[in-house]
């Protein structure tokens, strides 16, 4: 599948950074700041990673790809992130599938899901920005 390679690269960059930042958050920030503040503090860094990764993917893989193709790449990467969230949550954290999706702080959880939405559409948004 043509869109899988850029989607997988995009996923690896963002998920890898999230795994690293999440480890720092859990081990260093969470005990000091609490769950909500630690997660919200991590969020801007993850958004920067998302934008930079999408820009790199755009230059490396998506030259000449139409809007539909960019949306497909974002949605494939989104599916990979959700799959990885389930694997990490269930295998490493002992969570149930329901907990992986819904056991989140209401404020930081909403910010997390908004960032996932931005992650999914960022390859398309990068192209729109260039057109403006």
N, CA, C and O atoms as CSV, one atom per row, in Angstrom:
chain,resi,resn,atom,element,x,y,z
A,1,UNK,N,N,0.854,-1.193,0.000
A,1,UNK,CA,C,0.000,0.000,0.000
A,1,UNK,C,C,0.887,1.239,0.000
A,1,UNK,O,O,1.801,1.364,0.816
A,2,UNK,N,N,0.608,2.139,-0.915
A,2,UNK,CA,C,1.431,3.324,-1.127
A,2,UNK,C,C,1.421,4.270,0.077
A,2,UNK,O,O,2.451,4.866,0.392
A,3,UNK,N,N,0.287,4.420,0.749
A,3,UNK,CA,C,0.192,5.342,1.870
A,3,UNK,C,C,0.689,4.781,3.178
A,3,UNK,O,O,0.801,5.511,4.163
A,4,UNK,N,N,0.994,3.482,3.206
A,4,UNK,CA,C,1.390,2.889,4.480
A,4,UNK,C,C,2.780,3.333,4.925
A,4,UNK,O,O,2.996,3.567,6.114
A,5,UNK,N,N,3.719,3.452,4.004
A,5,UNK,CA,C,5.082,3.844,4.386
A,5,UNK,C,C,5.123,5.221,5.037
A,5,UNK,O,O,5.700,5.356,6.115
A,6,UNK,N,N,4.533,6.252,4.425
A,6,UNK,CA,C,4.553,7.548,5.122
A,6,UNK,C,C,3.749,7.521,6.420
A,6,UNK,O,O,4.131,8.171,7.393
A,7,UNK,N,N,2.647,6.782,6.447
A,7,UNK,CA,C,1.850,6.701,7.674
A,7,UNK,C,C,2.644,6.031,8.778
A,7,UNK,O,O,2.617,6.476,9.925
A,8,UNK,N,N,3.351,4.965,8.439
A,8,UNK,CA,C,4.135,4.243,9.435
A,8,UNK,C,C,5.287,5.104,9.947
A,8,UNK,O,O,5.573,5.110,11.145
A,9,UNK,N,N,5.952,5.832,9.042
A,9,UNK,CA,C,7.036,6.729,9.464
A,9,UNK,C,C,6.501,7.828,10.376
A,9,UNK,O,O,7.103,8.131,11.407
A,10,UNK,N,N,5.387,8.416,10.002
A,10,UNK,CA,C,4.746,9.466,10.808
A,10,UNK,C,C,4.389,8.922,12.189
A,10,UNK,O,O,4.671,9.550,13.210
A,11,UNK,N,N,3.771,7.757,12.202
A,11,UNK,CA,C,3.424,7.096,13.461
A,11,UNK,C,C,4.665,6.861,14.317
A,11,UNK,O,O,4.670,7.193,15.502
A,12,UNK,N,N,5.725,6.287,13.724
A,12,UNK,CA,C,6.927,5.961,14.501
A,12,UNK,C,C,7.550,7.191,15.150
A,12,UNK,O,O,7.958,7.153,16.310
A,13,UNK,N,N,7.617,8.266,14.401
A,13,UNK,CA,C,8.211,9.496,14.942
A,13,UNK,C,C,7.383,10.000,16.125
A,13,UNK,O,O,7.917,10.257,17.204
A,14,UNK,N,N,6.080,10.137,15.910
A,14,UNK,CA,C,5.225,10.729,16.943
A,14,UNK,C,C,5.059,9.778,18.133
A,14,UNK,O,O,5.135,10.212,19.282
A,15,UNK,N,N,4.835,8.501,17.870
A,15,UNK,CA,C,4.663,7.563,18.971
A,15,UNK,C,C,5.962,7.397,19.753
A,15,UNK,O,O,5.944,7.299,20.980
A,16,UNK,N,N,7.086,7.365,19.043
A,16,UNK,CA,C,8.381,7.270,19.726
A,16,UNK,C,C,8.625,8.451,20.645
A,16,UNK,O,O,9.061,8.284,21.784
A,17,UNK,N,N,8.340,9.649,20.143
A,17,UNK,CA,C,8.493,10.845,20.987
A,17,UNK,C,C,7.516,10.808,22.147
A,17,UNK,O,O,7.870,11.174,23.268
A,18,UNK,N,N,6.287,10.369,21.890
A,18,UNK,CA,C,5.287,10.270,22.952
A,18,UNK,C,C,5.670,9.251,24.008
A,18,UNK,O,O,5.438,9.463,25.198
A,19,UNK,N,N,6.254,8.147,23.575
A,19,UNK,CA,C,6.695,7.129,24.527
A,19,UNK,C,C,7.811,7.682,25.409
A,19,UNK,O,O,7.811,7.468,26.621
A,20,UNK,N,N,8.756,8.387,24.806
A,20,UNK,CA,C,9.851,8.991,25.564
A,20,UNK,C,C,9.336,10.069,26.518
A,20,UNK,O,O,9.654,10.060,27.708
A,21,UNK,N,N,8.542,10.995,25.988
A,21,UNK,CA,C,8.000,12.063,26.839
A,21,UNK,C,C,7.057,11.507,27.902
A,21,UNK,O,O,7.027,12.011,29.024
A,22,UNK,N,N,6.290,10.478,27.561
A,22,UNK,CA,C,5.395,9.860,28.528
A,22,UNK,C,C,6.142,9.208,29.672
A,22,UNK,O,O,5.698,9.250,30.819
A,23,UNK,N,N,7.276,8.604,29.359
A,23,UNK,CA,C,8.099,8.004,30.410
A,23,UNK,C,C,8.619,9.073,31.357
A,23,UNK,O,O,8.585,8.902,32.575
A,24,UNK,N,N,9.096,10.165,30.800
A,24,UNK,CA,C,9.566,11.292,31.627
A,24,UNK,C,C,8.415,11.846,32.461
A,24,UNK,O,O,8.573,12.133,33.648
A,25,UNK,N,N,7.249,11.991,31.820
A,25,UNK,CA,C,6.079,12.511,32.533
A,25,UNK,C,C,5.713,11.629,33.718
A,25,UNK,O,O,5.498,12.124,34.825
A,26,UNK,N,N,5.643,10.335,33.488
A,26,UNK,CA,C,5.217,9.417,34.552
A,26,UNK,C,C,6.253,9.333,35.667
A,26,UNK,O,O,5.894,9.328,36.845
A,27,UNK,N,N,7.520,9.268,35.313
A,27,UNK,CA,C,8.552,9.084,36.326
A,27,UNK,C,C,8.949,10.362,37.050
A,27,UNK,O,O,9.289,10.325,38.233
A,28,UNK,N,N,8.908,11.486,36.356
A,28,UNK,CA,C,9.411,12.737,36.950
A,28,UNK,C,C,8.325,13.765,37.286
A,28,UNK,O,O,8.345,14.362,38.362
A,29,UNK,N,N,7.393,13.967,36.376
A,29,UNK,CA,C,6.431,15.050,36.559
A,29,UNK,C,C,5.195,14.632,37.355
A,29,UNK,O,O,4.723,15.382,38.209
A,30,UNK,N,N,4.681,13.456,37.081
A,30,UNK,CA,C,3.453,13.006,37.719
A,30,UNK,C,C,3.538,13.018,39.251
A,30,UNK,O,O,2.606,13.494,39.900
A,31,UNK,N,N,4.617,12.514,39.843
A,31,UNK,CA,C,4.672,12.546,41.314
A,31,UNK,C,C,4.690,13.956,41.902
A,31,UNK,O,O,4.233,14.174,43.024
A,32,UNK,N,N,5.213,14.897,41.146
A,32,UNK,CA,C,5.345,16.270,41.648
A,32,UNK,C,C,4.120,17.122,41.324
A,32,UNK,O,O,3.646,17.875,42.174
A,33,UNK,N,N,3.610,17.010,40.110
A,33,UNK,CA,C,2.558,17.904,39.636
A,33,UNK,C,C,1.153,17.294,39.641
A,33,UNK,O,O,0.162,18.023,39.632
A,34,UNK,N,N,1.068,15.981,39.654
A,34,UNK,CA,C,-0.222,15.326,39.520
A,34,UNK,C,C,-0.498,15.012,38.064
A,34,UNK,O,O,0.173,15.520,37.166
A,35,UNK,N,N,-1.507,14.158,37.838
A,35,UNK,CA,C,-1.794,13.645,36.502
A,35,UNK,C,C,-2.170,14.733,35.505
A,35,UNK,O,O,-1.591,14.811,34.422
A,36,UNK,N,N,-3.131,15.567,35.863
A,36,UNK,CA,C,-3.626,16.575,34.920
A,36,UNK,C,C,-2.537,17.545,34.495
A,36,UNK,O,O,-2.327,17.761,33.302
A,37,UNK,N,N,-1.848,18.125,35.454
A,37,UNK,CA,C,-0.818,19.111,35.137
A,37,UNK,C,C,0.322,18.484,34.340
A,37,UNK,O,O,0.834,19.094,33.401
A,38,UNK,N,N,0.719,17.272,34.710
A,38,UNK,CA,C,1.812,16.602,33.997
A,38,UNK,C,C,1.422,16.338,32.544
A,38,UNK,O,O,2.220,16.568,31.635
A,39,UNK,N,N,0.209,15.860,32.324
A,39,UNK,CA,C,-0.236,15.582,30.960
A,39,UNK,C,C,-0.383,16.864,30.148
A,39,UNK,O,O,-0.011,16.905,28.975
A,40,UNK,N,N,-0.921,17.902,30.766
A,40,UNK,CA,C,-1.085,19.166,30.045
A,40,UNK,C,C,0.263,19.822,29.743
A,40,UNK,O,O,0.406,20.504,28.728
A,41,UNK,N,N,1.237,19.622,30.606
A,41,UNK,CA,C,2.576,20.160,30.365
A,41,UNK,C,C,3.255,19.442,29.197
A,41,UNK,O,O,4.024,20.051,28.453
A,42,UNK,N,N,2.975,18.172,29.043
A,42,UNK,CA,C,3.550,17.387,27.946
A,42,UNK,C,C,2.922,17.756,26.591
A,42,UNK,O,O,3.583,17.660,25.557
A,43,UNK,N,N,1.679,18.166,26.597
A,43,UNK,CA,C,0.918,18.372,25.368
A,43,UNK,C,C,1.566,19.324,24.361
A,43,UNK,O,O,1.624,18.971,23.183
A,44,UNK,N,N,2.056,20.502,24.742
A,44,UNK,CA,C,2.662,21.389,23.729
A,44,UNK,C,C,3.872,20.759,23.043
A,44,UNK,O,O,4.095,20.979,21.852
A,45,UNK,N,N,4.644,19.983,23.781
A,45,UNK,CA,C,5.797,19.318,23.186
A,45,UNK,C,C,5.355,18.281,22.154
A,45,UNK,O,O,5.973,18.136,21.099
A,46,UNK,N,N,4.281,17.565,22.472
A,46,UNK,CA,C,3.765,16.582,21.530
A,46,UNK,C,C,3.196,17.268,20.282
A,46,UNK,O,O,3.341,16.752,19.173
A,47,UNK,N,N,2.558,18.410,20.454
A,47,UNK,CA,C,2.032,19.135,19.289
A,47,UNK,C,C,3.162,19.626,18.382
A,47,UNK,O,O,3.029,19.621,17.159
A,48,UNK,N,N,4.258,20.043,18.978
A,48,UNK,CA,C,5.430,20.437,18.188
A,48,UNK,C,C,5.964,19.243,17.413
A,48,UNK,O,O,6.291,19.359,16.232
A,49,UNK,N,N,6.053,18.095,18.075
A,49,UNK,CA,C,6.513,16.876,17.403
A,49,UNK,C,C,5.582,16.521,16.245
A,49,UNK,O,O,6.048,16.160,15.165
A,50,UNK,N,N,4.283,16.621,16.462
A,50,UNK,CA,C,3.308,16.307,15.417
A,50,UNK,C,C,3.516,17.201,14.199
A,50,UNK,O,O,3.551,16.711,13.070
A,51,UNK,N,N,3.653,18.496,14.415
A,51,UNK,CA,C,3.841,19.427,13.296
A,51,UNK,C,C,5.157,19.145,12.573
A,51,UNK,O,O,5.185,19.079,11.344
A,52,UNK,N,N,6.239,18.978,13.322
A,52,UNK,CA,C,7.534,18.727,12.689
A,52,UNK,C,C,7.542,17.396,11.937
A,52,UNK,O,O,8.094,17.304,10.841
A,53,UNK,N,N,6.937,16.377,12.519
A,53,UNK,CA,C,6.869,15.070,11.848
A,53,UNK,C,C,6.035,15.161,10.579
A,53,UNK,O,O,6.417,14.606,9.548
A,54,UNK,N,N,4.907,15.851,10.640
A,54,UNK,CA,C,4.052,15.992,9.461
A,54,UNK,C,C,4.772,16.777,8.364
A,54,UNK,O,O,4.634,16.462,7.182
A,55,UNK,N,N,5.534,17.791,8.749
A,55,UNK,CA,C,6.296,18.552,7.754
A,55,UNK,C,C,7.362,17.685,7.091
A,55,UNK,O,O,7.574,17.769,5.882
A,56,UNK,N,N,8.030,16.852,7.890
A,56,UNK,CA,C,9.048,15.967,7.342
A,56,UNK,C,C,8.417,14.938,6.411
A,56,UNK,O,O,8.925,14.681,5.320
A,57,UNK,N,N,7.308,14.355,6.849
A,57,UNK,CA,C,6.592,13.377,6.028
A,57,UNK,C,C,6.142,14.030,4.718
A,57,UNK,O,O,6.217,13.415,3.654
A,58,UNK,N,N,5.684,15.254,4.803
A,58,UNK,CA,C,5.239,15.984,3.617
A,58,UNK,C,C,6.380,16.124,2.611
A,58,UNK,O,O,6.206,15.844,1.425
A,59,UNK,N,N,7.540,16.554,3.086
A,59,UNK,CA,C,8.690,16.761,2.192
A,59,UNK,C,C,9.251,15.435,1.670
A,59,UNK,O,O,9.665,15.342,0.514
A,60,UNK,N,N,9.261,14.431,2.514
A,60,UNK,CA,C,9.913,13.156,2.167
A,60,UNK,C,C,9.019,12.243,1.327
A,60,UNK,O,O,9.504,11.593,0.401
A,61,UNK,N,N,7.728,12.184,1.633
A,61,UNK,CA,C,6.861,11.187,1.019
A,61,UNK,C,C,5.660,11.730,0.245
A,61,UNK,O,O,5.153,11.050,-0.647
A,62,UNK,N,N,5.199,12.926,0.563
A,62,UNK,CA,C,3.899,13.348,0.059
A,62,UNK,C,C,3.942,14.400,-1.038
A,62,UNK,O,O,2.921,15.023,-1.333
A,63,UNK,N,N,5.089,14.608,-1.640
A,63,UNK,CA,C,5.173,15.549,-2.744
A,63,UNK,C,C,4.298,15.041,-3.891
A,63,UNK,O,O,4.469,13.916,-4.360
A,64,UNK,N,N,3.388,15.858,-4.324
A,64,UNK,CA,C,2.502,15.484,-5.410
A,64,UNK,C,C,1.297,14.642,-5.000
A,64,UNK,O,O,0.501,14.249,-5.853
A,65,UNK,N,N,1.156,14.365,-3.718
A,65,UNK,CA,C,0.007,13.583,-3.238
A,65,UNK,C,C,-1.175,14.525,-3.038
A,65,UNK,O,O,-1.008,15.609,-2.479
A,66,UNK,N,N,-2.353,14.133,-3.481
A,66,UNK,CA,C,-3.535,14.978,-3.342
A,66,UNK,C,C,-4.079,14.954,-1.916
A,66,UNK,O,O,-3.590,14.219,-1.058
A,67,UNK,N,N,-5.092,15.769,-1.687
A,67,UNK,CA,C,-5.675,15.896,-0.345
A,67,UNK,C,C,-6.194,14.558,0.178
A,67,UNK,O,O,-6.004,14.224,1.348
A,68,UNK,N,N,-6.841,13.809,-0.687
A,68,UNK,CA,C,-7.377,12.507,-0.269
A,68,UNK,C,C,-6.251,11.588,0.224
A,68,UNK,O,O,-6.398,10.911,1.241
A,69,UNK,N,N,-5.148,11.571,-0.491
A,69,UNK,CA,C,-4.006,10.743,-0.101
A,69,UNK,C,C,-3.420,11.171,1.225
A,69,UNK,O,O,-3.004,10.333,2.025
A,70,UNK,N,N,-3.384,12.468,1.463
A,70,UNK,CA,C,-2.864,12.982,2.733
A,70,UNK,C,C,-3.785,12.608,3.893
A,70,UNK,O,O,-3.318,12.291,4.986
A,71,UNK,N,N,-5.076,12.647,3.653
A,71,UNK,CA,C,-6.032,12.256,4.687
A,71,UNK,C,C,-5.896,10.763,4.983
A,71,UNK,O,O,-5.967,10.343,6.138
A,72,UNK,N,N,-5.698,9.967,3.934
A,72,UNK,CA,C,-5.501,8.526,4.130
A,72,UNK,C,C,-4.253,8.276,4.971
A,72,UNK,O,O,-4.283,7.444,5.878
A,73,UNK,N,N,-3.169,8.972,4.691
A,73,UNK,CA,C,-1.942,8.819,5.472
A,73,UNK,C,C,-2.207,9.171,6.939
A,73,UNK,O,O,-1.806,8.432,7.838
A,74,UNK,N,N,-2.878,10.292,7.175
A,74,UNK,CA,C,-3.187,10.696,8.547
A,74,UNK,C,C,-4.067,9.691,9.268
A,74,UNK,O,O,-3.844,9.398,10.443
A,75,UNK,N,N,-5.070,9.158,8.569
A,75,UNK,CA,C,-5.967,8.188,9.202
A,75,UNK,C,C,-5.275,6.850,9.458
A,75,UNK,O,O,-5.524,6.210,10.480
A,76,UNK,N,N,-4.412,6.426,8.541
A,76,UNK,CA,C,-3.641,5.202,8.789
A,76,UNK,C,C,-2.736,5.375,10.005
A,76,UNK,O,O,-2.656,4.490,10.857
A,77,UNK,N,N,-2.060,6.507,10.081
A,77,UNK,CA,C,-1.186,6.774,11.229
A,77,UNK,C,C,-2.004,6.840,12.514
A,77,UNK,O,O,-1.567,6.351,13.556
A,78,UNK,N,N,-3.176,7.437,12.445
A,78,UNK,CA,C,-4.090,7.508,13.586
A,78,UNK,C,C,-4.463,6.093,14.051
A,78,UNK,O,O,-4.449,5.805,15.247
A,79,UNK,N,N,-4.792,5.227,13.112
A,79,UNK,CA,C,-5.111,3.842,13.452
A,79,UNK,C,C,-3.943,3.133,14.106
A,79,UNK,O,O,-4.130,2.353,15.039
A,80,UNK,N,N,-2.735,3.399,13.622
A,80,UNK,CA,C,-1.541,2.805,14.230
A,80,UNK,C,C,-1.331,3.311,15.658
A,80,UNK,O,O,-0.959,2.541,16.544
A,81,UNK,N,N,-1.567,4.594,15.877
A,81,UNK,CA,C,-1.421,5.145,17.233
A,81,UNK,C,C,-2.436,4.513,18.177
A,81,UNK,O,O,-2.091,4.120,19.291
A,82,UNK,N,N,-3.667,4.415,17.740
A,82,UNK,CA,C,-4.676,3.783,18.598
A,82,UNK,C,C,-4.335,2.332,18.891
A,82,UNK,O,O,-4.503,1.873,20.021
A,83,UNK,N,N,-3.862,1.609,17.894
A,83,UNK,CA,C,-3.458,0.217,18.104
A,83,UNK,C,C,-2.316,0.132,19.109
A,83,UNK,O,O,-2.328,-0.710,20.006
A,84,UNK,N,N,-1.341,1.002,18.953
A,84,UNK,CA,C,-0.207,1.011,19.883
A,84,UNK,C,C,-0.647,1.402,21.286
A,84,UNK,O,O,-0.134,0.859,22.265
A,85,UNK,N,N,-1.587,2.335,21.403
A,85,UNK,CA,C,-2.114,2.714,22.720
A,85,UNK,C,C,-2.734,1.505,23.415
A,85,UNK,O,O,-2.546,1.306,24.615
A,86,UNK,N,N,-3.475,0.699,22.653
A,86,UNK,CA,C,-4.073,-0.504,23.219
A,86,UNK,C,C,-3.007,-1.496,23.664
A,86,UNK,O,O,-3.093,-2.057,24.756
A,87,UNK,N,N,-2.009,-1.712,22.825
A,87,UNK,CA,C,-0.946,-2.666,23.173
A,87,UNK,C,C,-0.209,-2.211,24.427
A,87,UNK,O,O,-0.011,-2.998,25.352
A,88,UNK,N,N,0.197,-0.952,24.460
A,88,UNK,CA,C,0.927,-0.436,25.621
A,88,UNK,C,C,0.035,-0.444,26.859
A,88,UNK,O,O,0.464,-0.869,27.932
A,89,UNK,N,N,-1.193,0.022,26.714
A,89,UNK,CA,C,-2.100,0.079,27.863
A,89,UNK,C,C,-2.402,-1.290,28.431
A,89,UNK,O,O,-2.398,-1.472,29.648
A,90,UNK,N,N,-2.661,-2.253,27.569
A,90,UNK,CA,C,-3.039,-3.581,28.028
A,90,UNK,C,C,-1.811,-4.381,28.475
A,90,UNK,O,O,-1.807,-4.954,29.565
A,91,UNK,N,N,-0.776,-4.418,27.642
A,91,UNK,CA,C,0.384,-5.265,27.920
A,91,UNK,C,C,1.317,-4.688,28.987
A,91,UNK,O,O,1.792,-5.418,29.858
A,92,UNK,N,N,1.576,-3.390,28.921
A,92,UNK,CA,C,2.547,-2.798,29.839
A,92,UNK,C,C,1.932,-2.188,31.092
A,92,UNK,O,O,2.566,-2.148,32.146
A,93,UNK,N,N,0.709,-1.720,30.975
A,93,UNK,CA,C,0.100,-1.037,32.114
A,93,UNK,C,C,-1.023,-1.835,32.759
A,93,UNK,O,O,-1.581,-1.409,33.770
A,94,UNK,N,N,-1.361,-2.982,32.190
A,94,UNK,CA,C,-2.384,-3.849,32.773
A,94,UNK,C,C,-3.789,-3.265,32.733
A,94,UNK,O,O,-4.610,-3.585,33.593
A,95,UNK,N,N,-4.078,-2.426,31.762
A,95,UNK,CA,C,-5.381,-1.783,31.647
A,95,UNK,C,C,-6.331,-2.659,30.836
A,95,UNK,O,O,-5.897,-3.537,30.091
A,96,UNK,N,N,-7.604,-2.417,30.986
A,96,UNK,CA,C,-8.598,-3.055,30.127
A,96,UNK,C,C,-8.742,-2.197,28.867
A,96,UNK,O,O,-8.373,-1.023,28.881
A,97,UNK,N,N,-9.272,-2.763,27.784
A,97,UNK,CA,C,-9.494,-1.935,26.581
A,97,UNK,C,C,-10.360,-0.710,26.880
A,97,UNK,O,O,-10.112,0.372,26.348
A,98,UNK,N,N,-11.359,-0.877,27.719
A,98,UNK,CA,C,-12.218,0.252,28.098
A,98,UNK,C,C,-11.416,1.332,28.829
A,98,UNK,O,O,-11.588,2.524,28.575
A,99,UNK,N,N,-10.538,0.900,29.739
A,99,UNK,CA,C,-9.696,1.856,30.464
A,99,UNK,C,C,-8.770,2.614,29.526
A,99,UNK,O,O,-8.541,3.810,29.705
A,100,UNK,N,N,-8.236,1.918,28.524
A,100,UNK,CA,C,-7.336,2.575,27.575
A,100,UNK,C,C,-8.036,3.755,26.915
A,100,UNK,O,O,-7.431,4.807,26.708
A,101,UNK,N,N,-9.308,3.580,26.587
A,101,UNK,CA,C,-10.058,4.646,25.910
A,101,UNK,C,C,-10.645,5.691,26.848
A,101,UNK,O,O,-10.653,6.880,26.530
A,102,UNK,N,N,-11.140,5.248,28.014
A,102,UNK,CA,C,-11.976,6.152,28.806
A,102,UNK,C,C,-11.448,6.520,30.190
A,102,UNK,O,O,-11.998,7.420,30.823
A,103,UNK,N,N,-10.407,5.859,30.679
A,103,UNK,CA,C,-9.909,6.167,32.026
A,103,UNK,C,C,-8.888,7.302,31.952
A,103,UNK,O,O,-7.695,7.095,32.173
A,104,UNK,N,N,-9.361,8.466,31.647
A,104,UNK,CA,C,-8.500,9.648,31.520
A,104,UNK,C,C,-9.094,10.795,32.317
A,104,UNK,O,O,-10.302,10.863,32.546
A,105,UNK,N,N,-8.229,11.678,32.726
A,105,UNK,CA,C,-8.672,12.905,33.369
A,105,UNK,C,C,-9.553,13.658,32.373
A,105,UNK,O,O,-9.214,13.720,31.192
A,106,UNK,N,N,-10.668,14.229,32.815
A,106,UNK,CA,C,-11.571,14.899,31.861
A,106,UNK,C,C,-10.905,16.043,31.072
A,106,UNK,O,O,-11.174,16.209,29.882
A,107,UNK,N,N,-10.065,16.806,31.713
A,107,UNK,CA,C,-9.448,17.952,31.032
A,107,UNK,C,C,-8.288,17.506,30.148
A,107,UNK,O,O,-8.272,17.790,28.951
A,108,UNK,N,N,-7.322,16.813,30.733
A,108,UNK,CA,C,-6.170,16.391,29.933
A,108,UNK,C,C,-6.577,15.312,28.930
A,108,UNK,O,O,-5.970,15.208,27.864
A,109,UNK,N,N,-7.581,14.518,29.249
A,109,UNK,CA,C,-8.075,13.522,28.301
A,109,UNK,C,C,-8.685,14.182,27.070
A,109,UNK,O,O,-8.466,13.731,25.946
A,110,UNK,N,N,-9.451,15.253,27.284
A,110,UNK,CA,C,-10.028,15.992,26.154
A,110,UNK,C,C,-8.913,16.602,25.298
A,110,UNK,O,O,-8.989,16.583,24.069
A,111,UNK,N,N,-7.885,17.138,25.948
A,111,UNK,CA,C,-6.745,17.697,25.215
A,111,UNK,C,C,-6.021,16.598,24.433
A,111,UNK,O,O,-5.568,16.823,23.311
A,112,UNK,N,N,-5.918,15.419,25.029
A,112,UNK,CA,C,-5.275,14.288,24.355
A,112,UNK,C,C,-6.050,13.903,23.095
A,112,UNK,O,O,-5.456,13.722,22.033
A,113,UNK,N,N,-7.365,13.779,23.208
A,113,UNK,CA,C,-8.160,13.396,22.040
A,113,UNK,C,C,-8.149,14.490,20.975
A,113,UNK,O,O,-8.192,14.188,19.782
A,114,UNK,N,N,-8.092,15.730,21.381
A,114,UNK,CA,C,-7.954,16.821,20.411
A,114,UNK,C,C,-6.607,16.722,19.692
A,114,UNK,O,O,-6.525,16.940,18.483
A,115,UNK,N,N,-5.556,16.394,20.440
A,115,UNK,CA,C,-4.240,16.250,19.804
A,115,UNK,C,C,-4.222,15.064,18.839
A,115,UNK,O,O,-3.547,15.119,17.811
A,116,UNK,N,N,-4.959,13.991,19.158
A,116,UNK,CA,C,-5.063,12.862,18.232
A,116,UNK,C,C,-5.767,13.279,16.937
A,116,UNK,O,O,-5.376,12.867,15.845
A,117,UNK,N,N,-6.794,14.089,17.076
A,117,UNK,CA,C,-7.489,14.604,15.895
A,117,UNK,C,C,-6.538,15.451,15.043
A,117,UNK,O,O,-6.502,15.314,13.821
A,118,UNK,N,N,-5.773,16.323,15.697
A,118,UNK,CA,C,-4.794,17.141,14.970
A,118,UNK,C,C,-3.736,16.267,14.314
A,118,UNK,O,O,-3.319,16.532,13.186
A,119,UNK,N,N,-3.304,15.230,15.011
A,119,UNK,CA,C,-2.345,14.278,14.452
A,119,UNK,C,C,-2.892,13.669,13.158
A,119,UNK,O,O,-2.172,13.558,12.165
A,120,UNK,N,N,-4.150,13.282,13.175
A,120,UNK,CA,C,-4.762,12.634,12.011
A,120,UNK,C,C,-4.868,13.580,10.813
A,120,UNK,O,O,-4.702,13.144,9.674
A,121,UNK,N,N,-5.136,14.839,11.044
A,121,UNK,CA,C,-5.339,15.775,9.923
A,121,UNK,C,C,-4.102,16.612,9.590
A,121,UNK,O,O,-4.114,17.357,8.610
A,122,UNK,N,N,-3.045,16.504,10.380
A,122,UNK,CA,C,-1.882,17.369,10.161
A,122,UNK,C,C,-1.228,17.202,8.792
A,122,UNK,O,O,-0.821,18.209,8.213
A,123,UNK,N,N,-1.099,15.993,8.235
A,123,UNK,CA,C,-0.528,15.927,6.873
A,123,UNK,C,C,-1.349,16.742,5.862
A,123,UNK,O,O,-0.786,17.353,4.953
A,124,UNK,N,N,-2.650,16.748,6.018
A,124,UNK,CA,C,-3.514,17.545,5.152
A,124,UNK,C,C,-3.361,19.037,5.465
A,124,UNK,O,O,-3.283,19.859,4.552
A,125,UNK,N,N,-3.318,19.386,6.759
A,125,UNK,CA,C,-3.186,20.799,7.151
A,125,UNK,C,C,-1.878,21.409,6.652
A,125,UNK,O,O,-1.845,22.575,6.258
A,126,UNK,N,N,-0.810,20.629,6.668
A,126,UNK,CA,C,0.483,21.126,6.183
A,126,UNK,C,C,0.366,21.539,4.709
A,126,UNK,O,O,0.896,22.576,4.310
A,127,UNK,N,N,-0.318,20.738,3.916
A,127,UNK,CA,C,-0.512,21.071,2.498
A,127,UNK,C,C,-1.391,22.302,2.340
A,127,UNK,O,O,-1.143,23.127,1.461
A,128,UNK,N,N,-2.413,22.439,3.174
A,128,UNK,CA,C,-3.291,23.609,3.096
A,128,UNK,C,C,-2.516,24.876,3.419
A,128,UNK,O,O,-2.699,25.905,2.768
A,129,UNK,N,N,-1.663,24.803,4.411
A,129,UNK,CA,C,-0.844,25.958,4.811
A,129,UNK,C,C,0.041,26.408,3.660
A,129,UNK,O,O,0.191,27.604,3.412
A,130,UNK,N,N,0.623,25.445,2.962
A,130,UNK,CA,C,1.515,25.761,1.844
A,130,UNK,C,C,0.724,26.442,0.710
A,130,UNK,O,O,1.254,27.310,0.016
A,131,UNK,N,N,-0.528,26.050,0.531
A,131,UNK,CA,C,-1.352,26.643,-0.542
A,131,UNK,C,C,-1.734,28.094,-0.243
A,131,UNK,O,O,-1.916,28.895,-1.160
A,132,UNK,N,N,-1.855,28.423,1.038
A,132,UNK,CA,C,-2.256,29.772,1.405
A,132,UNK,C,C,-1.130,30.715,1.091
A,132,UNK,O,O,-1.250,31.918,1.322
